């Protein structure tokens, strides 16, 4: 179903994940760019992994970042979490001001 809360994207359950994996001969779906408090999530009976590598997204979310490491021969996913590093005292998204000023002139 359409994700009304986000204004875009689709919501799907474990039944859709299972069907997609079977239809495409896959064992796992890994997706990204979906904020997760811990930097990752494991859902749908372990068959749907979400990873988000931007800690403290937009300098406001307070979330951890994460990446997935796979090691042969087992290829079992290992999640590595990390926190945001402090940066200069600059307002959130200040780096976008120049872009918006240029865009406004077009």
Coordinates of N, CA and C in Angstrom, one line a residue:
X1 N 0.8 -1.2 0.0 CA 0.0 0.0 0.0 C 0.9 1.2 0.0
X2 N 0.3 2.4 -0.4 CA 1.0 3.6 -0.5 C 1.3 4.1 0.9
X3 N 2.6 4.6 1.1 CA 3.0 5.1 2.4 C 2.5 6.6 2.6
X4 N 1.4 6.7 3.2 CA 0.8 8.1 3.4 C 1.6 8.9 4.4
X5 N 2.2 8.3 5.4 CA 3.0 9.0 6.4 C 4.2 9.7 5.7
X6 N 4.8 9.1 4.7 CA 6.0 9.6 4.1 C 5.7 10.4 2.9
X7 N 4.5 10.2 2.3 CA 4.2 10.9 1.1 C 4.8 10.3 -0.2
X8 N 5.2 9.1 0.0 CA 5.8 8.3 -1.2 C 6.3 7.0 -0.8
X9 N 6.5 6.2 -1.7 CA 7.0 4.8 -1.4 C 5.8 3.9 -1.1
X10 N 6.2 2.6 -0.9 CA 5.2 1.6 -0.7 C 5.5 0.9 0.6
X11 N 4.4 0.4 1.3 CA 4.6 -0.4 2.4 C 4.2 -1.9 2.0
X12 N 5.0 -2.8 2.5 CA 4.7 -4.2 2.2 C 5.1 -5.1 3.4
X13 N 4.4 -6.3 3.4 CA 4.6 -7.2 4.5 C 5.5 -8.4 4.2
X14 N 5.7 -9.3 5.2 CA 6.5 -10.4 5.0 C 6.0 -11.3 3.8
X15 N 4.7 -11.3 3.6 CA 4.2 -12.2 2.5 C 4.7 -11.7 1.1
X16 N 4.8 -10.4 0.9 CA 5.4 -9.8 -0.3 C 6.8 -10.1 -0.4
X17 N 7.6 -9.9 0.7 CA 9.0 -10.2 0.7 C 9.2 -11.7 0.3
X18 N 8.5 -12.6 0.9 CA 8.7 -14.0 0.6 C 8.4 -14.3 -0.9
X19 N 7.3 -13.8 -1.4 CA 7.0 -14.0 -2.8 C 8.0 -13.4 -3.7
X20 N 8.5 -12.2 -3.4 CA 9.5 -11.6 -4.3 C 10.8 -12.4 -4.3
X21 N 11.2 -12.9 -3.1 CA 12.5 -13.7 -3.0 C 12.3 -15.0 -3.8
X22 N 11.2 -15.7 -3.7 CA 10.9 -16.9 -4.4 C 10.9 -16.7 -5.9
X23 N 10.2 -15.7 -6.3 CA 10.0 -15.4 -7.8 C 11.4 -15.1 -8.4
X24 N 12.3 -14.5 -7.7 CA 13.6 -14.0 -8.2 C 14.7 -14.9 -7.8
X25 N 14.5 -16.0 -7.1 CA 15.5 -16.9 -6.7 C 16.6 -16.3 -5.8
X26 N 16.1 -15.5 -4.9 CA 16.9 -14.8 -3.9 C 16.7 -15.3 -2.5
X27 N 17.7 -15.0 -1.6 CA 17.6 -15.3 -0.2 C 17.3 -14.2 0.7
X28 N 17.6 -12.9 0.2 CA 17.7 -11.8 1.1 C 17.5 -10.5 0.3
X29 N 16.8 -9.6 0.9 CA 16.6 -8.2 0.3 C 17.4 -7.3 1.3
X30 N 18.3 -6.4 0.7 CA 18.9 -5.4 1.5 C 18.6 -4.1 0.9
X31 N 18.0 -3.2 1.7 CA 17.6 -1.9 1.2 C 18.3 -0.8 2.0
X32 N 18.3 0.4 1.5 CA 19.0 1.5 2.2 C 18.2 2.8 2.1
X33 N 18.7 3.8 2.7 CA 18.1 5.2 2.7 C 16.7 5.2 3.3
X34 N 16.6 4.6 4.4 CA 15.4 4.6 5.2 C 15.9 4.8 6.7
X35 N 15.7 5.9 7.3 CA 16.2 6.2 8.6 C 15.9 5.1 9.6
X36 N 16.9 4.6 10.3 CA 16.6 3.6 11.4 C 17.4 4.1 12.6
X37 N 16.7 4.1 13.8 CA 17.3 4.5 15.0 C 18.6 3.9 15.3
X38 N 18.8 2.6 15.1 CA 20.0 1.9 15.4 C 20.9 1.8 14.2
X39 N 20.5 2.5 13.0 CA 21.3 2.4 11.8 C 21.0 1.2 10.9
X40 N 20.2 0.3 11.5 CA 19.8 -0.8 10.7 C 18.5 -1.5 11.3
X41 N 17.9 -2.3 10.5 CA 16.8 -3.2 11.1 C 16.7 -4.5 10.3
X42 N 16.3 -5.5 11.0 CA 16.1 -6.8 10.5 C 14.6 -7.2 10.6
X43 N 13.9 -7.4 9.5 CA 12.5 -7.6 9.5 C 12.1 -8.8 8.6
X44 N 10.8 -9.1 8.6 CA 10.3 -10.2 7.8 C 11.0 -11.5 7.9
X45 N 11.1 -12.0 9.1 CA 11.7 -13.3 9.4 C 13.2 -13.3 9.0
X46 N 13.8 -12.1 9.1 CA 15.3 -12.0 8.8 C 15.6 -11.9 7.3
X47 N 14.6 -11.8 6.5 CA 14.8 -11.7 5.0 C 14.8 -10.3 4.5
X48 N 14.5 -9.3 5.3 CA 14.5 -7.9 4.8 C 15.4 -7.1 5.7
X49 N 16.6 -6.7 5.2 CA 17.5 -5.9 6.0 C 17.5 -4.4 5.5
X50 N 17.4 -3.5 6.4 CA 17.5 -2.1 6.0 C 18.7 -1.5 6.7
X51 N 19.5 -0.8 6.0 CA 20.7 -0.2 6.5 C 20.7 1.3 6.2
X52 N 21.1 2.1 7.1 CA 21.2 3.5 7.0 C 22.5 4.1 7.5
X53 N 23.3 4.6 6.6 CA 24.7 4.9 6.9 C 24.9 6.4 7.3
X54 N 23.9 7.2 7.5 CA 24.0 8.6 7.8 C 23.6 8.8 9.3
X55 N 24.6 8.8 10.2 CA 24.3 9.0 11.6 C 23.8 10.5 11.8
X56 N 22.9 10.6 12.8 CA 22.3 11.9 13.1 C 21.9 12.6 11.8
X57 N 21.0 12.0 11.1 CA 20.6 12.4 9.8 C 20.1 13.9 9.8
X58 N 20.6 14.7 8.9 CA 20.2 16.1 8.8 C 20.5 16.9 10.1
X59 N 21.5 16.3 10.9 CA 21.9 17.0 12.2 C 20.8 17.1 13.2
X60 N 19.7 16.3 13.0 CA 18.6 16.4 13.9 C 18.0 15.1 14.4
X61 N 18.3 14.0 13.7 CA 17.6 12.7 14.1 C 18.1 12.0 15.3
X62 N 19.4 12.1 15.5 CA 20.0 11.4 16.7 C 20.2 9.9 16.4
X63 N 20.0 9.4 15.2 CA 20.2 8.0 14.9 C 21.6 7.6 14.8
X64 N 21.9 6.3 14.9 CA 23.2 5.8 14.6 C 23.3 5.5 13.1
X65 N 24.5 5.4 12.6 CA 24.7 4.9 11.2 C 25.2 3.5 11.3
X66 N 25.1 2.8 10.2 CA 25.5 1.4 10.2 C 25.9 0.9 8.8
X67 N 26.7 -0.1 8.7 CA 26.9 -0.8 7.4 C 26.9 -2.3 7.7
X68 N 26.8 -3.1 6.6 CA 26.8 -4.5 6.8 C 28.1 -5.1 6.2
X69 N 28.6 -6.0 7.0 CA 29.8 -6.8 6.5 C 29.4 -8.2 6.3
X70 N 29.8 -8.8 5.1 CA 29.6 -10.2 4.8 C 31.0 -10.8 4.7
X71 N 31.2 -11.9 5.4 CA 32.4 -12.6 5.4 C 32.2 -14.0 4.9
X72 N 33.0 -14.4 3.9 CA 32.9 -15.8 3.4 C 33.5 -16.8 4.4
X73 N 33.1 -18.0 4.4 CA 32.2 -18.6 3.5 C 30.7 -18.5 3.9
X74 N 30.4 -18.1 5.2 CA 29.0 -18.2 5.7 C 28.2 -17.1 5.1
X75 N 28.7 -15.9 4.8 CA 28.0 -14.7 4.3 C 26.8 -14.3 5.3
X76 N 27.0 -14.6 6.5 CA 26.0 -14.1 7.5 C 26.2 -12.6 7.7
X77 N 25.2 -11.8 7.6 CA 25.4 -10.4 7.8 C 25.8 -10.0 9.2
X78 N 26.8 -9.1 9.3 CA 27.3 -8.5 10.5 C 27.1 -7.0 10.4
X79 N 26.3 -6.5 11.4 CA 26.1 -5.0 11.3 C 27.1 -4.3 12.2
X80 N 27.7 -3.3 11.6 CA 28.6 -2.4 12.3 C 28.0 -1.0 12.5
X81 N 27.8 -0.6 13.7 CA 27.2 0.7 14.0 C 28.2 1.7 14.3
X82 N 27.8 3.0 14.1 CA 28.7 4.1 14.4 C 27.9 5.3 14.7
X83 N 28.5 6.3 15.5 CA 27.8 7.5 15.8 C 28.3 8.6 14.9
X84 N 27.6 9.7 14.9 CA 28.1 10.9 14.1 C 29.3 11.5 14.8
X85 N 30.2 12.1 14.0 CA 31.3 12.9 14.6 C 30.9 14.3 14.8
X86 N 31.4 15.0 15.8 CA 31.0 16.4 16.0 C 31.6 17.2 14.8
X87 N 30.9 18.2 14.4 CA 31.4 19.1 13.4 C 31.3 20.5 13.8
X88 N 31.8 21.5 13.0 CA 31.8 22.9 13.4 C 30.4 23.3 13.7
X89 N 30.3 24.4 14.5 CA 29.0 24.9 14.9 C 28.3 25.6 13.7
X90 N 27.7 24.8 12.9 CA 27.0 25.3 11.7 C 25.6 24.9 11.8
X91 N 24.6 25.8 11.5 CA 23.2 25.3 11.5 C 22.9 24.1 10.6
X92 N 22.0 23.3 11.0 CA 21.6 22.1 10.2 C 21.3 22.5 8.8
X93 N 21.8 21.8 7.8 CA 21.6 22.0 6.4 C 22.1 23.3 5.8
X94 N 23.0 24.0 6.5 CA 23.5 25.3 6.1 C 24.2 25.2 4.8
X95 N 24.8 24.0 4.5 CA 25.5 23.8 3.3 C 24.6 23.9 2.0
X96 N 23.3 23.9 2.2 CA 22.4 23.9 1.1 C 22.0 25.4 0.8
X97 N 22.3 26.3 1.6 CA 21.9 27.7 1.3 C 22.4 28.2 0.0
X98 N 23.6 28.0 -0.4 CA 24.2 28.5 -1.7 C 23.4 27.8 -2.8
X99 N 23.1 26.6 -2.7 CA 22.3 25.9 -3.7 C 20.9 26.5 -3.9
X100 N 20.3 26.8 -2.8 CA 18.9 27.4 -2.9 C 19.0 28.8 -3.4
X101 N 20.0 29.6 -3.1 CA 20.2 30.9 -3.7 C 20.4 30.9 -5.2
X102 N 21.2 30.0 -5.7 CA 21.4 29.8 -7.1 C 20.1 29.4 -7.8
X103 N 19.5 28.4 -7.2 CA 18.2 27.9 -7.8 C 17.1 29.0 -7.9
X104 N 17.1 29.8 -6.9 CA 16.1 30.9 -6.8 C 16.3 31.9 -8.0
X105 N 17.5 32.0 -8.4 CA 17.8 33.0 -9.5 C 17.5 32.4 -10.9
X106 N 17.3 31.1 -11.0 CA 17.0 30.5 -12.3 C 15.6 30.7 -12.8

